[in-house]
XYZ file of C-alpha atoms in Angstrom:
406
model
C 142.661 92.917 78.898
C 143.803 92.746 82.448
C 147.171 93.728 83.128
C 148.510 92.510 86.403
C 150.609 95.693 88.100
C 152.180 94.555 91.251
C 153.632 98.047 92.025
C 151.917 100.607 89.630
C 150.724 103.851 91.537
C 151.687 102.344 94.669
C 154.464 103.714 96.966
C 154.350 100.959 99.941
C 156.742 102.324 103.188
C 155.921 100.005 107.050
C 156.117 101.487 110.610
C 154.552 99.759 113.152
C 151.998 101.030 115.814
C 152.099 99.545 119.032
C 149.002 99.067 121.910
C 149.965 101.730 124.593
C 147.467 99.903 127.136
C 145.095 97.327 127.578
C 142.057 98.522 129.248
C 140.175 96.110 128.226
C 137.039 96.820 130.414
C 133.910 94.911 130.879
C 132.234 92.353 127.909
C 129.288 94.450 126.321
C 125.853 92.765 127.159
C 125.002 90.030 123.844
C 122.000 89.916 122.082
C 120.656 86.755 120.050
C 118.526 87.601 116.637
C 118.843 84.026 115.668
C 120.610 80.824 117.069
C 118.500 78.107 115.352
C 120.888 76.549 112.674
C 124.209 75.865 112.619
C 127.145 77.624 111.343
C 126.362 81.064 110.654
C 128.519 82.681 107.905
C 128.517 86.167 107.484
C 125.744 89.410 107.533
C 124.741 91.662 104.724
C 122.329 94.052 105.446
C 119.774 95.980 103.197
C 116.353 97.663 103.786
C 113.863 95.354 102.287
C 110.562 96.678 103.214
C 111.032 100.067 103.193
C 110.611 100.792 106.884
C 114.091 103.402 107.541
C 115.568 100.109 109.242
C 118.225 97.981 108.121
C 117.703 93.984 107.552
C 119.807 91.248 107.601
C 120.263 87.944 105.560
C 122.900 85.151 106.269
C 123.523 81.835 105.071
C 124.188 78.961 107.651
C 126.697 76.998 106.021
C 126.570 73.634 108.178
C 122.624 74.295 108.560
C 122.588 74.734 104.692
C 120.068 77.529 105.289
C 119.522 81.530 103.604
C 117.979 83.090 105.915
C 116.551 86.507 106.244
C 115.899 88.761 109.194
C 113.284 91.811 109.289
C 114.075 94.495 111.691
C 111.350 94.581 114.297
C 112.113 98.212 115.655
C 113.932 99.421 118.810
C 111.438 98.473 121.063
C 112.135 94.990 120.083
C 115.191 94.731 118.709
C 117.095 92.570 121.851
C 114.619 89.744 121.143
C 114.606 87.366 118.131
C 114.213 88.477 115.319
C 111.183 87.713 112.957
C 112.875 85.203 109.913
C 112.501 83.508 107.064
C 114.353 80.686 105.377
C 114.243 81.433 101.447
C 116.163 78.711 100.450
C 117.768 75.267 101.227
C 121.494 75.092 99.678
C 124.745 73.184 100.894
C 127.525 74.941 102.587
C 126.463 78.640 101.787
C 129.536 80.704 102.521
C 127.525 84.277 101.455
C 124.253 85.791 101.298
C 123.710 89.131 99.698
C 120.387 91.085 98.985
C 119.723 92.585 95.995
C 116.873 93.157 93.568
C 118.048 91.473 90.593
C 114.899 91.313 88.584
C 114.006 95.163 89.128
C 110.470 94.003 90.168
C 110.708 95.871 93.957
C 111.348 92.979 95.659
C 114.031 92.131 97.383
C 115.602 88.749 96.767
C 118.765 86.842 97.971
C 122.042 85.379 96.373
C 123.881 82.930 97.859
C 127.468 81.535 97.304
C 127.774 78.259 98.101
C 131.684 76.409 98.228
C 132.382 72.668 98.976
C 130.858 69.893 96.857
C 127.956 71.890 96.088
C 129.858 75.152 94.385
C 126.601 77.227 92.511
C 125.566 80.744 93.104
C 121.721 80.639 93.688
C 118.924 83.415 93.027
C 116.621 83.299 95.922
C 113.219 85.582 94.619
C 111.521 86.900 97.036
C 107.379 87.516 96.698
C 106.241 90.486 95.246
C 103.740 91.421 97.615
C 105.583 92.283 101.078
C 103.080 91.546 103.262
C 104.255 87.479 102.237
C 108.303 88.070 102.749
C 108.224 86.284 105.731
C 105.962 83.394 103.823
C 108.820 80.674 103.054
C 106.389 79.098 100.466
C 106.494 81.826 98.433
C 110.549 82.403 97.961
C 111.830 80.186 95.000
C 115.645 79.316 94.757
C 117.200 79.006 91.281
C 120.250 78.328 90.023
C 122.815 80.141 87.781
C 124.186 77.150 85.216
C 127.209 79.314 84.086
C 128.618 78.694 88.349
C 127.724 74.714 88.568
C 130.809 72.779 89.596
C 133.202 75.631 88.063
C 134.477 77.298 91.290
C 134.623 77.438 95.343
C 132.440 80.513 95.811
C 132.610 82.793 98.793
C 131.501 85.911 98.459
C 129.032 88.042 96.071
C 128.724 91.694 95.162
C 126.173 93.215 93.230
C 127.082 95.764 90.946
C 126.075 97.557 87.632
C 129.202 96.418 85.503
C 128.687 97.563 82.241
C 125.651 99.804 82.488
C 123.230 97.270 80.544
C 120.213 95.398 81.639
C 120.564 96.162 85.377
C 122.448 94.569 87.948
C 124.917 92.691 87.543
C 127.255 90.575 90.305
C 130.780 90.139 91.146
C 131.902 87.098 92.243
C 134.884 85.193 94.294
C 136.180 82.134 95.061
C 139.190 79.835 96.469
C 141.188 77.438 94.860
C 141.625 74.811 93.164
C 140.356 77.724 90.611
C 139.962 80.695 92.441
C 139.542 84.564 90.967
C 137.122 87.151 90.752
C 134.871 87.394 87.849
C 131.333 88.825 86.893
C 128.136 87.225 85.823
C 126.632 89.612 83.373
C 122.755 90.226 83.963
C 120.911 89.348 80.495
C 117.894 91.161 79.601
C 115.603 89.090 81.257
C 117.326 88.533 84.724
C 114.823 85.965 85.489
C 116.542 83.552 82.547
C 119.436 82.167 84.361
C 120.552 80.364 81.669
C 121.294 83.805 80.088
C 123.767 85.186 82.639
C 127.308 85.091 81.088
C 130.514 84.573 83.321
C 133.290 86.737 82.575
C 136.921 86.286 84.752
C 138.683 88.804 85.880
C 141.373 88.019 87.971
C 143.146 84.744 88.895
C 143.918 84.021 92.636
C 143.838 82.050 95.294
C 141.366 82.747 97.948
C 139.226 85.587 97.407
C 138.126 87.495 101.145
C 136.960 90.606 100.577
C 134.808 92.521 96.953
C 133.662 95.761 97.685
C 132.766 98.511 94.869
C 134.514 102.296 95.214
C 135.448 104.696 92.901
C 139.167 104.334 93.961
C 140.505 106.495 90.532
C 138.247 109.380 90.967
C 136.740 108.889 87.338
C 133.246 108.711 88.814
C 132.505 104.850 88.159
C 133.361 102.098 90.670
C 136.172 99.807 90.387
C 136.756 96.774 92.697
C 138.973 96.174 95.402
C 139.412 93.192 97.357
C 141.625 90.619 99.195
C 143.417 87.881 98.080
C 144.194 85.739 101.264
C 146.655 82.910 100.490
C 149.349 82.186 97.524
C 152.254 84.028 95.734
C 150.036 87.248 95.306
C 148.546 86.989 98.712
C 147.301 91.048 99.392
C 145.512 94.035 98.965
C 144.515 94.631 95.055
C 141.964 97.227 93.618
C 140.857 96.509 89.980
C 140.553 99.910 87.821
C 137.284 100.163 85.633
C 138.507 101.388 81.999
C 135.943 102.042 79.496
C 137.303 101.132 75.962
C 136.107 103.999 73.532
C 137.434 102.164 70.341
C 136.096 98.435 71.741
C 133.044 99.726 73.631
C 133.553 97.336 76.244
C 135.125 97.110 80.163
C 138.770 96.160 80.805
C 139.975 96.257 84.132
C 143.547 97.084 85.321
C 145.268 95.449 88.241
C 146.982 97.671 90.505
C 148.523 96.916 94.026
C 147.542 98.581 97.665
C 149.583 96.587 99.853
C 149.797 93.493 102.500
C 151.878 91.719 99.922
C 153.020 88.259 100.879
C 150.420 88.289 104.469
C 147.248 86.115 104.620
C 144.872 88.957 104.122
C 140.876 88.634 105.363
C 138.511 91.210 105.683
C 139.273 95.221 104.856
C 137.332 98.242 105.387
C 138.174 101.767 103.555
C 137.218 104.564 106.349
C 139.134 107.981 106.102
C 140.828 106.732 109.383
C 143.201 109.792 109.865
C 139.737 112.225 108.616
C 142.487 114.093 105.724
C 139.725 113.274 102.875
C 141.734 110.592 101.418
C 139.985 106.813 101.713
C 142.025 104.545 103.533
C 142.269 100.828 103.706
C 142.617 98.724 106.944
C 142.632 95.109 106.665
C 142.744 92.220 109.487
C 145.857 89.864 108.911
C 145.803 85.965 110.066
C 148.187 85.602 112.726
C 149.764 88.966 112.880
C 149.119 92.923 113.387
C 146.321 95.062 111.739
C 147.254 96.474 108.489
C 146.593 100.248 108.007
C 146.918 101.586 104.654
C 147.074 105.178 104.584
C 146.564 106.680 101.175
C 148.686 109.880 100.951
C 147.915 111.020 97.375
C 144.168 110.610 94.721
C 146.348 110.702 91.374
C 147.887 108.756 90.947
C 146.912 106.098 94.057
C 149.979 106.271 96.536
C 150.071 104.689 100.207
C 151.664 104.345 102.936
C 151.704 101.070 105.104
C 152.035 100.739 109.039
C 151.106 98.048 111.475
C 148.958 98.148 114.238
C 149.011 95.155 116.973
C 146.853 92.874 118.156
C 146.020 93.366 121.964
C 147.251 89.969 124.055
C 144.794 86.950 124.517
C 142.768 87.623 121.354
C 141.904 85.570 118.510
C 142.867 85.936 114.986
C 142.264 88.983 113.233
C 139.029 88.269 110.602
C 137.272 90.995 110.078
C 137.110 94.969 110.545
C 134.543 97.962 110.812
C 135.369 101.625 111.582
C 133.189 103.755 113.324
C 132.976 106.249 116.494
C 132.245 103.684 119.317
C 132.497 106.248 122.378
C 131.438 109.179 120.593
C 134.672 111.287 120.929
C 134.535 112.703 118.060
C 137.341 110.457 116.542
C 137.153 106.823 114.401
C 137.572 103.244 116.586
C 138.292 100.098 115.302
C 136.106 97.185 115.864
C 137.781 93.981 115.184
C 136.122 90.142 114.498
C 138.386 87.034 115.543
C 138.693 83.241 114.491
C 140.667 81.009 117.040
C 139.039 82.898 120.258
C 138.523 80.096 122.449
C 139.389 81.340 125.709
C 140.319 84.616 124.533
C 138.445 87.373 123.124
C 137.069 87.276 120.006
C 135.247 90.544 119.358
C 136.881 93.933 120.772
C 137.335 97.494 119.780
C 140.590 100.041 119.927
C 140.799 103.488 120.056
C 143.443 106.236 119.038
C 143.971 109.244 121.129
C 144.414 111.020 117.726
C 142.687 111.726 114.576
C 146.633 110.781 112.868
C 146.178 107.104 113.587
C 149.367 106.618 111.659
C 151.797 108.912 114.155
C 149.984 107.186 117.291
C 151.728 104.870 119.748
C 148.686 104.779 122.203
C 146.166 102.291 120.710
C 143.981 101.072 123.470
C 141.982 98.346 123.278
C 138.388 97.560 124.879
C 136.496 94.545 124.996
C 133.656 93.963 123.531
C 132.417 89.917 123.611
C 134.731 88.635 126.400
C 136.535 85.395 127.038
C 133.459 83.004 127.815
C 131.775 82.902 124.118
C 132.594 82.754 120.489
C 135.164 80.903 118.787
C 134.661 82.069 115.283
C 132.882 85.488 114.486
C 132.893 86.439 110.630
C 131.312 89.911 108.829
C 130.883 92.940 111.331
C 128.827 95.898 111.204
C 128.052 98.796 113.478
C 124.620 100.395 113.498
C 122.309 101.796 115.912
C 120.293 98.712 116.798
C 118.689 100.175 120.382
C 118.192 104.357 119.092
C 120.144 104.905 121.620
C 122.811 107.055 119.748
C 125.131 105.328 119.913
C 126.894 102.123 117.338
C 126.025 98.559 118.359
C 128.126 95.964 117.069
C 126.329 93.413 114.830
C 128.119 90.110 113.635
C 127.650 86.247 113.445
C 129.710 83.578 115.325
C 129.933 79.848 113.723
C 131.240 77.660 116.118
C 129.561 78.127 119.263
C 126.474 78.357 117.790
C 126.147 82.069 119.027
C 124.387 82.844 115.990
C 123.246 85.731 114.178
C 123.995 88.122 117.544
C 124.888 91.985 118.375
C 126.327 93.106 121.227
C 124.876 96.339 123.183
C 127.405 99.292 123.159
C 127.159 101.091 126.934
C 128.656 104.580 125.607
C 125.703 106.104 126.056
């Protein structure tokens, strides 16, 4: 049974953090991996030959393309990418990889809104020598998700620790929520897969898995982006002993009442507590700074956006100059003319205490309108974190952008 508990184990206070500069510096050099479709929505990334280098998959939702991107090396890697389209859907708003028959192969799901609304099973060949073969991927689809929902985002995940993986998924209204497809014992029978809900909301951003309760399983946290209960939400994993079954608990984190997007939970202040910071449509950063394990407490502050920037979408943490201490990267809708990918930095490692956030840029004024998912790996083995992302309405593409710190 899921109990909806807008202020259990949550102790919410606000201060805001303001920029102390703007030293904004030069755009970082772009790269292209793929610019061929249209409307590129979003990167997941996986290692799907085995090769110690991470992959990526997207799904172009005006193209109405999944595509998937091997990882051709350092050497290499400021060229296109080698790719594969492994299926042909309308308006895919996700791609995720995962192995969902257990068979070594690496396949694709896709989330697809608009009039089409199905998730889809893209298999991928068993022999890997043919991943790049577009004849051999076959797209199916999962009859329990036909017409039911607007859905926008997928994670896999081993719900109820039967018959392998199984997948979490969101959507937006008219009928949005979170709920879970449960993987049968033959994954390949999609007919089989059973949809269970799990929350009722409105527009469903982020679903990522931790173990926010310390009990050594993962529970689910995620955004809700527009409506009464608009904010950040974690649902709590509790194994029934008497019914033998899940149930998951509601509990609050905070951003209550702001149009949520994208969150990330780095231990921004480095005190061994996992925190949560979460872009906000037209207004500041959110940084939620958990204070205590058991039971969950946080505190809330505010951190601004720098002048002439887009609209905060999307978030990654990392150490972009290699000071020792975490940045924030930060993904923008609404950037025409204005920036729409930079980073900040803290002079601190108490983020929350700081009044001297200064922000660098990272794509510039001249390109991107809409960016989406970000993530920061080594793309160039130079040492330092490149910044890897998608932008839709430019047609930038599938694109990273070369970090000069080293």
């Amino acid at each position: 049974m899921l109990r909806f508990t807008l202020a259990s184990f949550a102790i919410i206070l606000f201060q805001a953090v303001s920029l102390h500069a703007d030293d904004r510096g030069k755009p970082w050099t772009r790269h292209t991996i793929d610019n061929s479709s249209r409307g590129a929505d979003g990167v997941r990334l996986a290692d799907v030959n085995g090769d110690q280098l991470v992959d990526l998959t997207t799904g172009w939702e005006e193209g109405g393309k999944i595509r998937v991107y091997l990882n051709p090396g350092v050497k290499k890697s400021k060229l296109q990418w080698p790719a594969v389209t492994v299926g042909n859907v309308k308006s895919p708003e996700d791609a995720v990889f995962v192995d969902l028959d257990s068979d070594g192969a690496v396949d694709v799901v896709s989330s697809c809104e608009g009039s089409q609304q199905t998730v889809n099973v893209h298999w991928a060949p068993k022999d890997k020598t043919e991943y790049l073969n577009a004849r051999k991927w076959e797209t199916g689809t999962f009859p329990s998700t036909v017409k039911q929902q607007r859905w926008m985002f997928c994670l896999p995940m081993d719900v109820d620790g039967k018959n392998g993986i199984d997948l979490i998924v969101g959507s937006k209204n008219p009928v949005a929520g979170i709920g879970w497809l449960e993987a049968p014992q033959n994954a390949r029978d999609l007919a089989a897969w059973k949809y269970h809900r799990l929350y009722s909301g409105t527009w469903i951003m982020s679903i990522i898995a931790q173990d926010m309760d310390g009990d050594g399983d993962s529970d689910v946290l995620f955004t809700d982006r527009k409506g009464k209960k608009s904010g950040c939400y974690w649902l709590e994993k509790v194994h029934n002993s008497v019914e033998k079954q899940v149930q998951w608990k509601l509990h609050s984190i905070g951003g209550l009442g702001k149009e949520v997007m994208f969150l990330e939970t780095p231990d921004l202040d480095q005190d061994g507590l996992k925190d949560v910071i979460c872009a906000v449509r037209n207004d500041a950063l959110l940084y939620m700074r958990r204070t205590a394990q058991t039971p969950a407490q946080w505190e809330e502050f505010s951190i601004a956006m720098p002048a002439e920037t887009g609209t905060g979408k999307c978030i990654a943490v990392g150490d972009i100059n290699l000071d020792g201490k975490l940045d924030v990267v930060v993904t923008c809708e609404h950037s025409e003319k204005k920036s729409g990918v930079f980073w900040l930095s803290s002079s601190t490692k108490r983020p929350q205490d700081s009044s001297d956030w200064t922000a660098h840029e990272i794509s510039g004024k001249k390109g991107g309108v809409k960016f989406d998912l970000v993530e920061l790996v080594d793309l160039d083995g130079d040492g330092d974190l490149d910044v890897l992302t998608c932008e839709e309405r430019h047609n930038l593409g599938v694109l990273w952008y070369e970090n000069p710190a080293r």
